[in-house]
Short mmCIF file of C-alpha atoms and ligand atoms in Angstrom, two decimals:
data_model
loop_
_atom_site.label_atom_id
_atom_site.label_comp_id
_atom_site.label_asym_id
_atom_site.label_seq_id
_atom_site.Cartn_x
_atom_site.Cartn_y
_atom_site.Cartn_z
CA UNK J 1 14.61 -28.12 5.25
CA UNK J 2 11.44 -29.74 5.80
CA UNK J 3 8.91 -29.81 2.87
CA UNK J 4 5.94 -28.01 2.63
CA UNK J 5 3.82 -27.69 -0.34
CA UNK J 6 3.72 -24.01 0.60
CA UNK J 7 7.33 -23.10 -1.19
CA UNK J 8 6.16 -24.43 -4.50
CA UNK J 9 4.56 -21.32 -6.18
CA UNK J 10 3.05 -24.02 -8.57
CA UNK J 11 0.74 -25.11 -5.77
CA UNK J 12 -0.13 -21.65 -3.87
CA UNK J 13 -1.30 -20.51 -7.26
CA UNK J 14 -3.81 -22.66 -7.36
CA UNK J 15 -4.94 -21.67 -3.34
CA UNK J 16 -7.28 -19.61 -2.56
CA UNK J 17 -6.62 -16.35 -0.65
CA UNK J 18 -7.49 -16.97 2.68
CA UNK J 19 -5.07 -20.13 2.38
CA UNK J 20 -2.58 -18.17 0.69
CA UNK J 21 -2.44 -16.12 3.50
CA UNK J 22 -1.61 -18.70 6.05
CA UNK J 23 0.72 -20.74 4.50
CA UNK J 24 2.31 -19.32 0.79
CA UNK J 25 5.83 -19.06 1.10
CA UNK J 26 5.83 -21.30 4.13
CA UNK J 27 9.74 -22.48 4.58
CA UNK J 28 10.21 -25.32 6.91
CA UNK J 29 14.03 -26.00 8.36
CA UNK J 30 14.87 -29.65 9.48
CA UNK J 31 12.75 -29.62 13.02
CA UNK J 32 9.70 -28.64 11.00
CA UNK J 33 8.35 -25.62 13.29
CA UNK J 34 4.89 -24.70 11.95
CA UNK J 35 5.44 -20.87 12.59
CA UNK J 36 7.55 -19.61 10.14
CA UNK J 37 11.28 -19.28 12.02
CA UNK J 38 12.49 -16.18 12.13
CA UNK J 39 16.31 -15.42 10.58
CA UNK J 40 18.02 -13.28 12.65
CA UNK J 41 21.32 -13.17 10.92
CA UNK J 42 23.31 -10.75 8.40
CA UNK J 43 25.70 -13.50 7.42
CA UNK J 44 25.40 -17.36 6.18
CA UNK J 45 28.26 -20.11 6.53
CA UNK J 46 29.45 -22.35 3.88
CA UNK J 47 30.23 -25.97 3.77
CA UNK J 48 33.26 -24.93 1.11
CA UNK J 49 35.05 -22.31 -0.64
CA UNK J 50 33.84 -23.55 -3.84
CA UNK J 51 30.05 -23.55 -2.75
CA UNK J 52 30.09 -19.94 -2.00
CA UNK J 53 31.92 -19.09 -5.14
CA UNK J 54 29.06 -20.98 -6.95
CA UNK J 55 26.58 -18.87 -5.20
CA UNK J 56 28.70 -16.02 -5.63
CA UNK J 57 28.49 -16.75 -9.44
CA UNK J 58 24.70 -17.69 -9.76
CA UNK J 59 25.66 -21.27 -10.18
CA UNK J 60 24.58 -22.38 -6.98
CA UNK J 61 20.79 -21.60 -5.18
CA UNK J 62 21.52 -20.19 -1.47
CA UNK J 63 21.74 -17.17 0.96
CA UNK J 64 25.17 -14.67 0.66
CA UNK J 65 24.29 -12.09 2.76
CA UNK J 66 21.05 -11.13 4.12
CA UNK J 67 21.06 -7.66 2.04
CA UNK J 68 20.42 -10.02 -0.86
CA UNK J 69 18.31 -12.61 0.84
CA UNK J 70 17.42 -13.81 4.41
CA UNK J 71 15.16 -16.99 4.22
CA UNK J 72 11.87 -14.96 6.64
CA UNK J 73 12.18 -12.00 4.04
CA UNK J 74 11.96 -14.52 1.42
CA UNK J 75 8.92 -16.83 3.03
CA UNK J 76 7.38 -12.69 3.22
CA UNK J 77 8.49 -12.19 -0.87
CA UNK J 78 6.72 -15.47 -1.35
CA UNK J 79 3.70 -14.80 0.20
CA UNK J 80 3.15 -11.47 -0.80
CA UNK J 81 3.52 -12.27 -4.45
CA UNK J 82 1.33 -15.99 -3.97
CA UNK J 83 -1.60 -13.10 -3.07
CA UNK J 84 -1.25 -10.64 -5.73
CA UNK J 85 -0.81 -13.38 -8.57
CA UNK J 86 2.27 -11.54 -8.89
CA UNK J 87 4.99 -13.48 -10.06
CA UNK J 88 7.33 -12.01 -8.35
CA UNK J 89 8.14 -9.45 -5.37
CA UNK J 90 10.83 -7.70 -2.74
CA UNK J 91 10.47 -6.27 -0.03
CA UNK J 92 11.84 -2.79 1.71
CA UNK J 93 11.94 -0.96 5.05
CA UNK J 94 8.71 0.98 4.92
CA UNK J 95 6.49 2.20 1.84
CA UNK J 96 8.87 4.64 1.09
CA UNK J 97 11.61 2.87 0.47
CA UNK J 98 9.10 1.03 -2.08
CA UNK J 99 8.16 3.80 -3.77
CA UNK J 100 11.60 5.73 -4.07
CA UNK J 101 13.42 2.32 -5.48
CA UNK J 102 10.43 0.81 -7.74
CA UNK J 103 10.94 4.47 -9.61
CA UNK J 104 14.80 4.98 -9.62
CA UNK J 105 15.09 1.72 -9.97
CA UNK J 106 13.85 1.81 -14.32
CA UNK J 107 13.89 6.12 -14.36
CA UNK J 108 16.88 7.67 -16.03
CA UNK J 109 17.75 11.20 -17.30
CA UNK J 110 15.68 12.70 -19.76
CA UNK J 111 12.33 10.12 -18.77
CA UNK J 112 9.38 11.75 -17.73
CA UNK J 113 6.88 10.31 -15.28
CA UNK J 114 2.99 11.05 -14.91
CA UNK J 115 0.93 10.79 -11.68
CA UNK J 116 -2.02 11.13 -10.04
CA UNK J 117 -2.92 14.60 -8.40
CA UNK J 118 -4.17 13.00 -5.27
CA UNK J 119 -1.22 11.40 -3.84
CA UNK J 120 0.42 10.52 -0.41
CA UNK J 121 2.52 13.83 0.70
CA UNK J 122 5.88 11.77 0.54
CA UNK J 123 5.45 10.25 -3.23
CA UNK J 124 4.34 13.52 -4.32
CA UNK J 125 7.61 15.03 -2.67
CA UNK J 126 9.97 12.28 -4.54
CA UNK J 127 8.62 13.29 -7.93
CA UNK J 128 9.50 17.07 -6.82
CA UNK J 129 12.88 16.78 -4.56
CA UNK J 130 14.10 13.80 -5.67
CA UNK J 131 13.56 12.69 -9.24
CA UNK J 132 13.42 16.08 -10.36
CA UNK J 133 17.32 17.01 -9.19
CA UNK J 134 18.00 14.05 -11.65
CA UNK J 135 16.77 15.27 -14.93
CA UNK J 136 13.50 13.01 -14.75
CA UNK J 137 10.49 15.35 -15.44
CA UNK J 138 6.81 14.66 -14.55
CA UNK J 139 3.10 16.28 -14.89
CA UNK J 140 0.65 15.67 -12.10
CA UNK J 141 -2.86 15.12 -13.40
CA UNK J 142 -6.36 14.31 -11.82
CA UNK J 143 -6.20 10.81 -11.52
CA UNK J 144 -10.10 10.44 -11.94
CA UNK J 145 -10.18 12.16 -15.61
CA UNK J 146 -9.03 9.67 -18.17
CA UNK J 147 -8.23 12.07 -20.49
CA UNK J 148 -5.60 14.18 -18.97
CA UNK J 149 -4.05 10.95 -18.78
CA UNK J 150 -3.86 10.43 -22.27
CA UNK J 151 -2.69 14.16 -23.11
CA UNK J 152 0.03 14.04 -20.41
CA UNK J 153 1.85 11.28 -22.24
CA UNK J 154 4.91 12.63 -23.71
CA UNK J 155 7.29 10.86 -26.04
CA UNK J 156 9.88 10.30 -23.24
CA UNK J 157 6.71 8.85 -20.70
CA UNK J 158 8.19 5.85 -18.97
CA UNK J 159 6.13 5.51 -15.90
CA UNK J 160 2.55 6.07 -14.57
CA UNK J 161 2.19 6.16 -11.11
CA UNK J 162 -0.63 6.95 -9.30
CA UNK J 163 -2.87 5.19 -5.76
CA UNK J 164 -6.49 4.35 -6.04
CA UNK J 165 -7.98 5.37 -3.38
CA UNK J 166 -5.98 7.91 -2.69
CA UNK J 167 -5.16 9.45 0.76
CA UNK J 168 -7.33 11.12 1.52
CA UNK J 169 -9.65 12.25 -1.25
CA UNK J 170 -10.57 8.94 -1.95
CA UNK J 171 -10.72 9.57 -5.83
CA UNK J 172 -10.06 6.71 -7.64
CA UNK J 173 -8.59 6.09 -10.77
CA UNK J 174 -9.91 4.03 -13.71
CA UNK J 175 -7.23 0.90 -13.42
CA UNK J 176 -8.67 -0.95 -16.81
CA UNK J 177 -8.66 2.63 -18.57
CA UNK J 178 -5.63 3.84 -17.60
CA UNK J 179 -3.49 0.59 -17.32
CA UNK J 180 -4.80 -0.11 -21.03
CA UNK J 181 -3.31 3.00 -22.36
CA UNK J 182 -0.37 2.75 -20.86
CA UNK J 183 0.27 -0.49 -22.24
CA UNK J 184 -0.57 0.56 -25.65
CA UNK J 185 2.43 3.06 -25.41
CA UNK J 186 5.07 1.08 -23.72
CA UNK J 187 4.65 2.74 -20.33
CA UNK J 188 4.94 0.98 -17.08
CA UNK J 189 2.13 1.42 -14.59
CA UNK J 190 3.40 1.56 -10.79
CA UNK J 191 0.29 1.41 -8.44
CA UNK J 192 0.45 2.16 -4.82
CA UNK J 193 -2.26 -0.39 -3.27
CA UNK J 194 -1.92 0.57 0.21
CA UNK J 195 -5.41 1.44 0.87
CA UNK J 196 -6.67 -1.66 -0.36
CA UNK J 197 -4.24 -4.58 -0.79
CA UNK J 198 -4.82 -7.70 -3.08
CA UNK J 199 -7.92 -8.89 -0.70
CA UNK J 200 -9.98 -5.97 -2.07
CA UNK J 201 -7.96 -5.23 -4.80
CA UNK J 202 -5.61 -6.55 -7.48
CA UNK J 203 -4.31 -3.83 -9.79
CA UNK J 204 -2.79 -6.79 -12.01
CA UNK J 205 -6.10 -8.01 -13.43
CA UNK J 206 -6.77 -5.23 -14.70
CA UNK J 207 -2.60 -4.59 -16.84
CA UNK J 208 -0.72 -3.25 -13.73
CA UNK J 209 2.83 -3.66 -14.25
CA UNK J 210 4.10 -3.22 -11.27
CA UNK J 211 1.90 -2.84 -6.97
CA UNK J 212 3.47 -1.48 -4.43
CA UNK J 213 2.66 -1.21 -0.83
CA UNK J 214 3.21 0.40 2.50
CA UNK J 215 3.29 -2.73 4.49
CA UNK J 216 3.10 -0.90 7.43
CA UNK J 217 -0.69 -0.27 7.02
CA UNK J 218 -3.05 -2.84 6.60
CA UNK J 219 -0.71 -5.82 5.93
CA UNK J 220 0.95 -5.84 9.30
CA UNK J 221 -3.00 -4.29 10.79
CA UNK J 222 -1.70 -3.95 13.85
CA UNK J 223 0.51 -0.67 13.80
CA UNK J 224 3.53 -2.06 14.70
CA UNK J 225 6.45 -2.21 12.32
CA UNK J 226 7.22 -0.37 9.22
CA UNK J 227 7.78 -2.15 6.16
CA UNK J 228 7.30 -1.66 1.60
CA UNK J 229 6.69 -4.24 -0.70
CA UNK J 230 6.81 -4.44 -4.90
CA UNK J 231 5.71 -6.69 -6.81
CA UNK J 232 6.18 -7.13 -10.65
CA UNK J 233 7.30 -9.84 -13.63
CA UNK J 234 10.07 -11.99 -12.72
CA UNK J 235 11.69 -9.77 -15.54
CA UNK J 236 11.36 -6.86 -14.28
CA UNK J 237 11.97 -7.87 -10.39
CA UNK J 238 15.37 -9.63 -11.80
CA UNK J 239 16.37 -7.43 -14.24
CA UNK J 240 15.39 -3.48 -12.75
CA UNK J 241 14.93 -3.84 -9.01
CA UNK J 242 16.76 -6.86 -7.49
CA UNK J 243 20.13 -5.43 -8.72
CA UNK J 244 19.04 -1.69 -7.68
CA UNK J 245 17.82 -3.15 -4.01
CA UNK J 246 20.51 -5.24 -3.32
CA UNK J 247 22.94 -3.02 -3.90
CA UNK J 248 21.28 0.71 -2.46
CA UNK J 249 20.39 -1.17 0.67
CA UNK J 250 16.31 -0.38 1.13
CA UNK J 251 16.04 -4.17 2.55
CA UNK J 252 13.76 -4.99 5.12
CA UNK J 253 14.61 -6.13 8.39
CA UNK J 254 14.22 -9.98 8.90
CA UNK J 255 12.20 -9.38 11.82
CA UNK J 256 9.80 -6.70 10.71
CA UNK J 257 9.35 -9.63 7.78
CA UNK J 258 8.18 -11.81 9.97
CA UNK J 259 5.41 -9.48 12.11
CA UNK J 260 4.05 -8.52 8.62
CA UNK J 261 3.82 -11.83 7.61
CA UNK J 262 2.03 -13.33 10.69
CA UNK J 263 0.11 -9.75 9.78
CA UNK J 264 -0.74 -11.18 6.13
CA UNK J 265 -2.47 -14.66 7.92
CA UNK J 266 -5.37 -12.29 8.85
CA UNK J 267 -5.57 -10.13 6.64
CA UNK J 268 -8.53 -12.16 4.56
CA UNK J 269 -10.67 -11.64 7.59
CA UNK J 270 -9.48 -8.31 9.03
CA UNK J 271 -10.08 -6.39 5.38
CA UNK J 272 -13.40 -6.60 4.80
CA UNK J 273 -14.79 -6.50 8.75
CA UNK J 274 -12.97 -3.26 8.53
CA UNK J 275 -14.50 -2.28 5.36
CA UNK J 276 -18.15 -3.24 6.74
CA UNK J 277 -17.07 -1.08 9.76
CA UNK J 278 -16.02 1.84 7.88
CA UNK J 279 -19.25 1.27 5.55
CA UNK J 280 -21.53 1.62 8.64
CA UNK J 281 -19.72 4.56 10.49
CA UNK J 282 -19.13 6.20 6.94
CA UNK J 283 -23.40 6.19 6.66
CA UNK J 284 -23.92 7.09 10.09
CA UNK J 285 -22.19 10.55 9.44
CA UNK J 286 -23.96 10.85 6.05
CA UNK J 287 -27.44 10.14 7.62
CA UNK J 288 -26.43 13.16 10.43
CA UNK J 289 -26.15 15.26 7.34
CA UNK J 290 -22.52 15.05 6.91
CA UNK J 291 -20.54 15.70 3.32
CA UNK J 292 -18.61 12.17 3.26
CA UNK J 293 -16.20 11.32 0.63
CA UNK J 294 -16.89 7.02 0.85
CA UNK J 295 -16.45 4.56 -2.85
CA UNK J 296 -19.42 2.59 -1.32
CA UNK J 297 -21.60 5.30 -1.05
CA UNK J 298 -24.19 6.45 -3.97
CA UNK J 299 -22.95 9.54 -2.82
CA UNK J 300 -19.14 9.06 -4.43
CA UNK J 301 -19.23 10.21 -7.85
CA UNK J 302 -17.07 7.44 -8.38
CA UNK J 303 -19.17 4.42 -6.87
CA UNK J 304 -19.45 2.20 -9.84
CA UNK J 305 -16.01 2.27 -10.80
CA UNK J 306 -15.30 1.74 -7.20
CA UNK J 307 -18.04 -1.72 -7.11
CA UNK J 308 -16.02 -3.07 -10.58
CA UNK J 309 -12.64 -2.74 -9.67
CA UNK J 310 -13.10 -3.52 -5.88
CA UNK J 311 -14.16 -6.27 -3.70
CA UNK J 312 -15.04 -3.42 -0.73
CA UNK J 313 -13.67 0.47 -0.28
CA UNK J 314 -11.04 -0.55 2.64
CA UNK J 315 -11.43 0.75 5.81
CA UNK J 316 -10.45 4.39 5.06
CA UNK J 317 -12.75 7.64 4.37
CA UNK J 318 -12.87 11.28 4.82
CA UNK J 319 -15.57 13.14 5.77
CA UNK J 320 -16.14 16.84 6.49
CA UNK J 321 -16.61 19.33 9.60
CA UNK J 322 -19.37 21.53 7.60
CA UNK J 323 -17.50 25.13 9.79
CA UNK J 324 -14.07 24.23 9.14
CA UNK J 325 -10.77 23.86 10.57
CA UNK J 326 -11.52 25.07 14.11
CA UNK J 327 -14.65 21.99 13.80
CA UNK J 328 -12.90 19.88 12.82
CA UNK J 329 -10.48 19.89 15.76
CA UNK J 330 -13.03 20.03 18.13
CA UNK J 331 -14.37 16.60 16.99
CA UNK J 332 -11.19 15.26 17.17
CA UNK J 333 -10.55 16.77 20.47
CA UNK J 334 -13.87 15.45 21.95
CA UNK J 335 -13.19 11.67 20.42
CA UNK J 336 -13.26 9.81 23.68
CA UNK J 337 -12.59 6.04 22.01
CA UNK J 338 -11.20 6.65 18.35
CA UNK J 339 -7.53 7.73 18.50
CA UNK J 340 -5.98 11.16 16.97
CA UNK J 341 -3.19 9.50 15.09
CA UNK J 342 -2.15 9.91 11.16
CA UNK J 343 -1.33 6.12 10.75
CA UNK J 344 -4.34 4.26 8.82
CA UNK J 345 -4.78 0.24 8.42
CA UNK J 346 -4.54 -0.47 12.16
CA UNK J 347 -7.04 -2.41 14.27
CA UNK J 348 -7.81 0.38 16.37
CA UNK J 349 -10.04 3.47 14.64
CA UNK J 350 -7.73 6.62 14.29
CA UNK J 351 -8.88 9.92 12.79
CA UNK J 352 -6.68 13.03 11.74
CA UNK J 353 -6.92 16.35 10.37
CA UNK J 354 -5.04 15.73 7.11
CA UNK J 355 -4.24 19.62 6.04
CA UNK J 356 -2.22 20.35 9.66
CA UNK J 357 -0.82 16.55 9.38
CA UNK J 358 -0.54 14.15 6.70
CA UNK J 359 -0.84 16.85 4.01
CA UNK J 360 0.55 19.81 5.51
CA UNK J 361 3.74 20.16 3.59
CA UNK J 362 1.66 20.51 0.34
CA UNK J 363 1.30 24.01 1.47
CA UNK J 364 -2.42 26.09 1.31
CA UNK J 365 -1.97 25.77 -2.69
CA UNK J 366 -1.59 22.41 -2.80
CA UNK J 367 -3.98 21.27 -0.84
CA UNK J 368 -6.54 23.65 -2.53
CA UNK J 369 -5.38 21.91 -6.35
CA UNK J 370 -5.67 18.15 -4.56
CA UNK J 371 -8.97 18.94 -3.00
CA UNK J 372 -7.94 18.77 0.87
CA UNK J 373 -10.15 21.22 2.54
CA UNK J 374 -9.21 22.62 5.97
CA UNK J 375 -12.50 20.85 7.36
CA UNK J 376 -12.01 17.68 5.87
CA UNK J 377 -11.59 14.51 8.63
CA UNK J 378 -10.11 11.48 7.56
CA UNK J 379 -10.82 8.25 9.65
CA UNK J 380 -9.14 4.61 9.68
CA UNK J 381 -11.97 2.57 10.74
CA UNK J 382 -10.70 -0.58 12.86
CA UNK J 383 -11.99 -3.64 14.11
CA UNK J 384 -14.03 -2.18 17.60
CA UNK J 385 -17.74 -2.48 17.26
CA UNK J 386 -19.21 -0.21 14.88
CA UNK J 387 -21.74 0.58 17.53
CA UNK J 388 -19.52 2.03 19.42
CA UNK J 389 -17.57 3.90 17.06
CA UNK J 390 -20.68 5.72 16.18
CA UNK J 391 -21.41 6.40 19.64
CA UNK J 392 -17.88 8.18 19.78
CA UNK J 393 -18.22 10.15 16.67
CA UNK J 394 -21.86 11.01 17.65
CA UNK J 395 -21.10 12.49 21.34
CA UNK J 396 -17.88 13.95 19.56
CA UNK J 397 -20.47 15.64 17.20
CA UNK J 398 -22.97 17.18 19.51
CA UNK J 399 -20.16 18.66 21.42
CA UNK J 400 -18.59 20.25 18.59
CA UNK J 401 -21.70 21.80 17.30
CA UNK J 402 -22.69 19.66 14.32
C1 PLP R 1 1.78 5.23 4.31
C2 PLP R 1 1.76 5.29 2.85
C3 PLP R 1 2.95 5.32 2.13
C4 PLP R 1 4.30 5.34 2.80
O1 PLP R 1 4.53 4.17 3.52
P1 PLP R 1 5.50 4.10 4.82
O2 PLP R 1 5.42 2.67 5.21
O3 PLP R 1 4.94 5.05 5.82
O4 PLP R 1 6.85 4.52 4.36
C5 PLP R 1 2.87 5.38 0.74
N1 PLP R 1 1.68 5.40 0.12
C6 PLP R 1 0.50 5.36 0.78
C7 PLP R 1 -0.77 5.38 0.02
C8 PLP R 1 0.50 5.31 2.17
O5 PLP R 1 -0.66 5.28 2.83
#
């Protein structure tokens, strides 16, 4: 391999993010290729028998098989973690696959978890389908109160887990609050930073133990492949998940690796333009009159916490169609630019109606307890002029009686 000072996590440290995001975790092979090569290959060859016992037995660095390690997942790993001054990270075939092994990966019989009401449908189902048929309890609490936090700890409390924002309320939780008192009682804190990613967010500085991610939204940006990542201590990424990854199977596809990581070379630039977009479209539909739910806005009852723990609120809001459900389709119907599509992080705007969609499975109860009102919109704000996104949502509005 050819050297580049971007494999010594010594010297991306010390980068700043936007270079980071270009080059951490750079691997060069002998013809020195400056885009990253992609590894298309389950298997590796060995020049003996005794250097792949070595590997076999730790004694030797090197690729086994690419369900341990594949050198484009590992230039992604590298990257990833070079970002979130993480010291170390995996990564998995979609968000899910994040979520589901960073919590069975440390969760045993008899531990109990708490997390935050306001929660993607498909985390919320793993605490109830999943971890539950195991013997691991949990209580669901609103993220945004500190103090149900503190009386939902029980003795057995191993893990906090909770997103700020979160899809699609956009409450946010207090990360130096609740991070602090989870460290104060041995509990791990697992934060899902998929609205916001490391550019406008880094869960860490504030005592996150462990950030995970749904690669597939704004670190690819583009909508095109699915893909998780976690990141954690070296400890706790050698000790908890490496062994529980490599041996389930979760592992991200070398290719997918490598369109999220030509994904992560923008992402410096594409996060806040999108955030400025959303900003401007998000105070366009306040200014009509609108009830929008934005962590920028004066209007969030959040918006200070929002400005200390964030660089800018992502490009994801929620707004409301003041008659309802049968409003709230017709502005999606009359959208003649923005997408109707549930994905979020892309380029391109998209806008859904999260209680028939995204949140439908929560059932009318659920949705009622998580605040997810049948008129409530929630829009992914992408890279198009903002000009012409509010002309969209403007001509949308008129002809659905707003
Ligand atoms: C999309 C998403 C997930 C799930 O990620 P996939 O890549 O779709 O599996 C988890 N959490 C949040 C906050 C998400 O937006």
């Amino acid at each position: 391999m050819k050297k580049t000072t971007g494999s010594d996590p010594a010297v991306t440290a010390r980068w700043r993010p936007a270079t980071q995001a270009v080059r951490a975790g750079t691997l060069r092979s002998q013809h020195g290729e400056t885009s990253e090569a992609l590894y298309l290959t389950s298997g590796y060859s060995y020049d003996s028998a005794e250097e792949v016992a070595a590997r076999f037995a730790g004694e030797a660095e090197g690729m086994q098989y690419s369900r341990f390690r594949n050198p484009t997942v590992d230039m992604l790993q590298n990257r990833i973690a070079a970002m979130e001054g993480a010291e170390a990270c995996l990564v998995q075939a979609s968000g899910m696959a994040a979520m589901t092994s960073a919590l069975l990966c440390m969760l045993s019989a008899g531990d109990h978890v708490v997390a935050g009401r306001a929660a993607f449908g498909s985390c919320r189902w793993i605490l109830d389908n999943v971890l539950n048929r195991f013997g691991i309890t949990h209580t669901v609490v609103d993220g945004t109160d500190n103090a149900a936090w503190e009386a939902a700890v029980q003795p057995n409390t191993k893990v906090f887990f909770f997103e700020t924002p979160a899809n699609p309320t956009m409450d946010l939780v207090d990360l130096e609050f609740v991070c602090g008192l989870a460290k104060s009682k041995g509990i791990t804190t697992i934060v899902d930073n998929a609205f916001a990613t490391s550019v406008l967010q880094k869960p860490m500085q504030f005592g996150a133990d462990v950030v995970a991610y749904s690669a597939t939204k704004l670190m690819d940006g583009q909508g095109r492949v699915m893909a998780g990542a976690v990141c954690g201590s070296k400890q706790w990424i050698d000790e908890k998940l490496s062994p529980f990854q490599r041996n389930t199977g979760p592992v991200c596809a070398p290719f997918n690796a490598w369109v999220v990581m030509k994904g992560l070379e923008t992402l410096p630039l594409r996060a806040p333009a999108q955030s400025a977009n959303a900003l401007q479209v998000a105070q366009f539909l306040e200014d009509r009159g609108l009830r929008v739910l934005h962590p920028w806005l004066e209007s969030h009852p959040q918006h200070r916490l929002a400005h200390k723990q964030m660089v800018a609120a992502g490009p994801i809001f929620a707004f409301f169609a003041p008659k309802g459900r049968e409003q709230a389709m017709a502005i999606c119907n009359a959208l003649e630019l923005i997408d109707i599509s549930n994905n979020i992080g892309d380029s391109k705007s998209l806008m859904c109606h999260p209680a028939t969609t995204t949140h439908h499975n929560m059932g009318p109860e659920g949705r009622a307890e998580a605040g997810i009102e049948d008129g409530m919109l929630r829009i992914n704000v992408g890279l198009e002029d903002p000009l012409d996104l509010i002309e969209d949502l403007g001509q949308a509005l008129d002809r659905a009686g707003v």
